[in-house]
Structures are given as structure tokens and as C-alpha cells.
Amino acid sequence: MDFDINSNDNSLFVTSQCNNRCLMCAQPPLNRDDIDFFFERNIRLIDNAPNGLTDIGITGGEPTLLQEKLVHLIKYIELRYPDSLIHILTNGRAFSDIQYTRMFVEFSNLLFGIPLHSDFSIEHDAITQVKDSYIETMKGLYNLANIGADIELRVVINKMNYRRLPQLSEFIWRNLPFVASISFMGLEDTGYSIKNHNKIWIDPIDYLVEIEKAVII
């Protein structure tokens, strides 16, 4: 992977592992001990990247599986690019641990992109295929808010959650007013989406009513 000075979509892939198994995951996780390999590789990438990059993503897999190595990676990026925005795509579950969350309080240039699949815990957990992932994600959101972090909520629309999009918007408005932005995202027909096509695929034309109500709310 090389950095492109003309692009705002440069990202560091930090692991192929994940502690969720989302039905529509476009990057299916692998049970592979690759954290050290990608950490060293990404340090070299940062060392050799061009000057002037303004936006750098951190993605996987699940970046928080790096634990303290994620903090070290962010510090390294900040030294090289003190004015860049670092956008971390994470399921947010690790931030249910307030001690871990506080390791990120020193950074002012982070944006955490966290998926919330539903306002209904059973529905969220059914999509992630991990029991209590909703509870951990919600705790993580509140802990991140507690340290003043910027949060982008990401809602991937699919057959299992589209009917409750208006209720989800209402829930966010009432309970998560601290989020910086909300992204309603279309489904990518790749990765696990192909295997679970019958469970999750829905044509965007079929949720126009629900998405309109959700956006207005």
C-alpha cells in the first residue's frame, strides 16, 4: 500500500482480525496473528509517505485489537503529520473499558467511525453475531464522549434494520446528542454480504420511505 498525495482516502490496514462477525462485512476477518507484521509495515509506510497528507484512515479488521499499539501508532502519525485528521474505523466495543478509552484523551485530531446497527439491542447483536456487542458499543460511545472524542455514527442499511431507521434516528437524537455526524450507508454486495445475501440485501428503492423519515428526524 502506498500513500497518494492527491487523495484524501489514504488508510493504514492494521489487522485482518475482528471480534465481530457482521453479516454484511465487506472485509471478512481472518483468524491470523498479524498485528505485529502490519504494525511494523505501517511504521515504514508513515516514514516513507509524502509530506502534506491531511487525512489518514486506520482500518482493519478491528483496530482496537492492537490495544496499546494503536495508541503508539497514532502518536507516530501525529509526529509525522501533526495537522492531519486521523479517522479510525472501529466497532467501539473496546472503549467500554474506560481505562483504555482514557489512553486516547491526549489526541485532538481523531475521528472515530463507529457502526450502530439498531436502537434495538437484539437486532444489533443479530447483525454483529456477537452477544452483548450492543451494550459494549453503547458503553464505548459514552466513554468516548466522556473524553471529548469526535464520533461519526455509521449506519449500514440492510434488510434486517431498515424498518427501524426512523426509530434509530429518534434514539440517536435523544440519547447520543454528542455525536459529530451520522452517516447512512448503502450495502456493499461483497464479502459476507454475498454469503448472507438473502438475509440482508435490500435495494435502496425499497427503503426510501424509511430513510427519508430518518434523515428528517
CSV table of C-alpha atoms in Angstrom, one decimal:
chain,number,residue,atom,x,y,z
A,1,MET,CA,0.0,0.0,0.0
A,2,ASP,CA,1.4,3.4,-1.0
A,3,PHE,CA,0.2,6.9,0.0
A,4,ASP,CA,-1.2,9.2,-2.7
A,5,ILE,CA,-0.6,12.9,-2.0
A,6,ASN,CA,-3.6,13.7,-4.3
A,7,SER,CA,-6.0,11.6,-2.3
A,8,ASN,CA,-7.9,12.0,1.0
A,9,ASP,CA,-8.6,8.3,1.2
A,10,ASN,CA,-5.2,7.0,2.4
A,11,SER,CA,-5.7,4.4,5.0
A,12,LEU,CA,-3.5,2.1,7.1
A,13,PHE,CA,-4.7,-1.5,7.3
A,14,VAL,CA,-3.7,-2.7,10.8
A,15,THR,CA,-5.1,-6.2,11.2
A,16,SER,CA,-7.3,-8.7,9.4
A,17,GLN,CA,-8.7,-9.9,12.8
A,18,CYS,CA,-12.1,-8.7,14.2
A,19,ASN,CA,-14.1,-9.5,17.3
A,20,ASN,CA,-17.4,-9.0,15.4
A,21,ARG,CA,-18.7,-11.2,12.6
A,22,CYS,CA,-21.1,-8.7,10.9
A,23,LEU,CA,-23.4,-10.3,8.4
A,24,MET,CA,-22.6,-7.7,5.7
A,25,CYS,CA,-18.9,-7.3,6.4
A,26,ALA,CA,-17.1,-6.2,3.2
A,27,GLN,CA,-13.7,-7.2,4.7
A,28,PRO,CA,-14.3,-10.7,6.3
A,29,PRO,CA,-12.0,-11.2,9.3
A,30,LEU,CA,-9.3,-13.8,9.4
A,31,ASN,CA,-8.0,-15.7,12.4
A,32,ARG,CA,-4.4,-14.7,11.8
A,33,ASP,CA,-1.7,-13.4,14.2
A,34,ASP,CA,-0.8,-10.4,12.0
A,35,ILE,CA,-0.8,-7.4,14.4
A,36,ASP,CA,3.0,-7.1,14.7
A,37,PHE,CA,3.5,-7.6,11.0
A,38,PHE,CA,1.1,-4.8,10.0
A,39,PHE,CA,2.3,-2.5,12.8
A,40,GLU,CA,5.9,-2.6,11.6
A,41,ARG,CA,4.8,-2.3,8.0
A,42,ASN,CA,2.7,0.7,8.7
A,43,ILE,CA,5.5,2.4,10.6
A,44,ARG,CA,7.6,2.1,7.5
A,45,LEU,CA,4.8,3.4,5.3
A,46,ILE,CA,4.5,6.5,7.5
A,47,ASP,CA,8.3,7.0,7.4
A,48,ASN,CA,8.2,7.0,3.6
A,49,ALA,CA,4.9,8.8,2.9
A,50,PRO,CA,4.9,12.2,1.2
A,51,ASN,CA,4.5,15.4,3.0
A,52,GLY,CA,1.2,17.3,3.2
A,53,LEU,CA,-1.3,14.5,3.9
A,54,THR,CA,-4.3,15.9,5.6
A,55,ASP,CA,-6.5,12.8,6.2
A,56,ILE,CA,-5.3,9.3,7.3
A,57,GLY,CA,-7.5,6.4,8.0
A,58,ILE,CA,-6.9,3.4,10.3
A,59,THR,CA,-8.9,0.4,9.5
A,60,GLY,CA,-9.0,-3.4,9.5
A,61,GLY,CA,-10.4,-5.7,10.8
A,62,GLU,CA,-10.8,-4.1,14.2
A,63,PRO,CA,-8.0,-1.6,15.1
A,64,THR,CA,-8.6,-1.7,18.8
A,65,LEU,CA,-7.3,-5.3,18.8
A,66,LEU,CA,-3.9,-3.6,18.7
A,67,GLN,CA,-4.6,-2.4,22.2
A,68,GLU,CA,-1.7,-0.1,23.3
A,69,LYS,CA,-0.1,-0.5,19.9
A,70,LEU,CA,-2.9,1.6,18.4
A,71,VAL,CA,-2.0,4.5,20.7
A,72,HIS,CA,1.6,4.2,19.7
A,73,LEU,CA,0.7,4.2,16.0
A,74,ILE,CA,-1.4,7.3,16.4
A,75,LYS,CA,1.4,9.1,18.2
A,76,TYR,CA,3.8,8.1,15.4
A,77,ILE,CA,1.3,9.5,12.8
A,78,GLU,CA,1.0,12.7,14.8
A,79,LEU,CA,4.7,13.2,14.9
A,80,ARG,CA,4.9,12.9,11.1
A,81,TYR,CA,1.6,14.7,10.4
A,82,PRO,CA,0.7,17.0,13.3
A,83,ASP,CA,-2.1,18.7,11.5
A,84,SER,CA,-3.7,15.6,9.8
A,85,LEU,CA,-7.1,14.2,10.7
A,86,ILE,CA,-6.9,10.5,11.8
A,87,HIS,CA,-10.1,8.6,11.1
A,88,ILE,CA,-10.4,5.3,13.0
A,89,LEU,CA,-13.0,2.8,11.8
A,90,THR,CA,-13.8,0.7,14.8
A,91,ASN,CA,-16.8,-1.2,16.3
A,92,GLY,CA,-16.2,0.7,19.5
A,93,ARG,CA,-16.5,-2.2,21.8
A,94,ALA,CA,-13.1,-1.9,23.4
A,95,PHE,CA,-14.0,1.6,24.6
A,96,SER,CA,-16.5,0.1,27.0
A,97,ASP,CA,-13.3,-0.1,29.1
A,98,ILE,CA,-12.9,3.5,30.5
A,99,GLN,CA,-9.2,2.9,31.3
A,100,TYR,CA,-8.5,2.0,27.7
A,101,THR,CA,-10.6,4.9,26.5
A,102,ARG,CA,-8.6,7.4,28.6
A,103,MET,CA,-5.4,6.5,26.7
A,104,PHE,CA,-6.9,8.5,23.8
A,105,VAL,CA,-7.7,11.6,25.7
A,106,GLU,CA,-4.4,13.4,24.7
A,107,PHE,CA,-5.3,13.3,21.0
A,108,SER,CA,-7.3,16.1,19.5
A,109,ASN,CA,-7.2,15.1,15.8
A,110,LEU,CA,-9.1,11.8,15.9
A,111,LEU,CA,-12.5,10.9,14.4
A,112,PHE,CA,-14.0,7.6,15.5
A,113,GLY,CA,-16.2,6.0,12.9
A,114,ILE,CA,-18.5,3.6,14.8
A,115,PRO,CA,-21.4,1.5,13.5
A,116,LEU,CA,-24.7,1.4,15.3
A,117,HIS,CA,-26.9,-1.1,13.5
A,118,SER,CA,-30.1,-0.5,15.5
A,119,ASP,CA,-31.6,1.1,18.6
A,120,PHE,CA,-32.8,-2.4,19.5
A,121,SER,CA,-30.1,-4.5,21.2
A,122,ILE,CA,-31.3,-7.9,19.9
A,123,GLU,CA,-31.3,-6.6,16.3
A,124,HIS,CA,-27.8,-5.0,16.6
A,125,ASP,CA,-26.4,-8.2,18.1
A,126,ALA,CA,-28.0,-10.4,15.4
A,127,ILE,CA,-26.2,-8.3,12.8
A,128,THR,CA,-22.8,-8.4,14.5
A,129,GLN,CA,-23.4,-12.1,15.5
A,130,VAL,CA,-21.9,-11.3,18.9
A,131,LYS,CA,-24.0,-11.3,22.1
A,132,ASP,CA,-23.8,-8.1,24.1
A,133,SER,CA,-22.0,-6.2,21.4
A,134,TYR,CA,-24.7,-3.6,21.5
A,135,ILE,CA,-24.1,-3.0,25.3
A,136,GLU,CA,-20.4,-2.7,24.8
A,137,THR,CA,-20.7,-0.4,21.8
A,138,MET,CA,-23.1,1.9,23.7
A,139,LYS,CA,-20.8,2.0,26.7
A,140,GLY,CA,-17.9,2.8,24.3
A,141,LEU,CA,-19.8,5.7,22.8
A,142,TYR,CA,-20.5,7.2,26.2
A,143,ASN,CA,-16.9,6.7,27.3
A,144,LEU,CA,-15.6,8.4,24.2
A,145,ALA,CA,-18.0,11.2,24.7
A,146,ASN,CA,-16.7,11.5,28.3
A,147,ILE,CA,-13.2,12.3,27.0
A,148,GLY,CA,-14.5,14.7,24.4
A,149,ALA,CA,-13.8,12.5,21.3
A,150,ASP,CA,-15.3,13.2,17.9
A,151,ILE,CA,-17.6,10.4,16.8
A,152,GLU,CA,-19.2,9.6,13.5
A,153,LEU,CA,-22.0,7.1,13.7
A,154,ARG,CA,-22.2,4.8,10.7
A,155,VAL,CA,-25.5,3.0,9.9
A,156,VAL,CA,-25.2,0.4,7.2
A,157,ILE,CA,-28.8,-0.1,5.9
A,158,ASN,CA,-29.9,-3.7,5.3
A,159,LYS,CA,-32.9,-5.9,5.3
A,160,MET,CA,-32.6,-6.5,9.0
A,161,ASN,CA,-32.6,-2.9,10.2
A,162,TYR,CA,-34.2,-0.7,7.5
A,163,ARG,CA,-37.7,-0.8,9.1
A,164,ARG,CA,-36.4,0.8,12.3
A,165,LEU,CA,-34.3,3.6,10.7
A,166,PRO,CA,-36.8,6.3,11.9
A,167,GLN,CA,-36.7,4.9,15.5
A,168,LEU,CA,-32.9,4.7,15.3
A,169,SER,CA,-32.7,8.4,14.3
A,170,GLU,CA,-35.1,9.3,17.2
A,171,PHE,CA,-32.9,7.2,19.6
A,172,ILE,CA,-29.7,9.0,18.4
A,173,TRP,CA,-31.3,12.4,18.8
A,174,ARG,CA,-32.5,11.6,22.3
A,175,ASN,CA,-29.6,9.6,23.7
A,176,LEU,CA,-26.4,10.4,21.6
A,177,PRO,CA,-26.6,14.1,21.0
A,178,PHE,CA,-22.8,14.4,21.3
A,179,VAL,CA,-22.0,12.6,18.0
A,180,ALA,CA,-20.4,14.8,15.4
A,181,SER,CA,-22.1,13.3,12.4
A,182,ILE,CA,-24.3,10.4,11.2
A,183,SER,CA,-23.7,8.5,8.0
A,184,PHE,CA,-26.4,6.4,6.5
A,185,MET,CA,-24.6,4.0,4.2
A,186,GLY,CA,-25.6,1.7,1.4
A,187,LEU,CA,-24.8,-2.0,1.5
A,188,GLU,CA,-21.8,-3.3,-0.4
A,189,ASP,CA,-22.6,-6.6,-2.2
A,190,THR,CA,-19.2,-8.1,-1.4
A,191,GLY,CA,-17.5,-10.2,1.4
A,192,TYR,CA,-20.0,-11.7,3.8
A,193,SER,CA,-22.8,-9.8,2.1
A,194,ILE,CA,-22.6,-12.4,-0.8
A,195,LYS,CA,-22.9,-15.3,1.6
A,196,ASN,CA,-25.8,-13.7,3.6
A,197,HIS,CA,-27.5,-12.1,0.6
A,198,ASN,CA,-30.9,-13.4,1.3
A,199,LYS,CA,-30.8,-12.2,5.0
A,200,ILE,CA,-29.5,-8.7,4.4
A,201,TRP,CA,-29.7,-7.5,0.8
A,202,ILE,CA,-32.3,-4.8,0.1
A,203,ASP,CA,-32.5,-2.5,-2.9
A,204,PRO,CA,-32.3,1.2,-1.9
A,205,ILE,CA,-35.5,1.9,-3.7
A,206,ASP,CA,-37.3,-0.3,-1.1
A,207,TYR,CA,-36.3,1.8,1.9
A,208,LEU,CA,-36.9,5.3,0.5
A,209,VAL,CA,-39.8,6.0,2.9
A,210,GLU,CA,-37.8,4.9,6.0
A,211,ILE,CA,-34.6,6.7,5.1
A,212,GLU,CA,-36.5,9.9,4.3
A,213,LYS,CA,-38.1,9.8,7.7
A,214,ALA,CA,-34.8,9.0,9.4
A,215,VAL,CA,-32.9,11.9,7.7
A,216,ILE,CA,-35.7,14.4,8.5
A,217,ILE,CA,-35.6,13.4,12.2
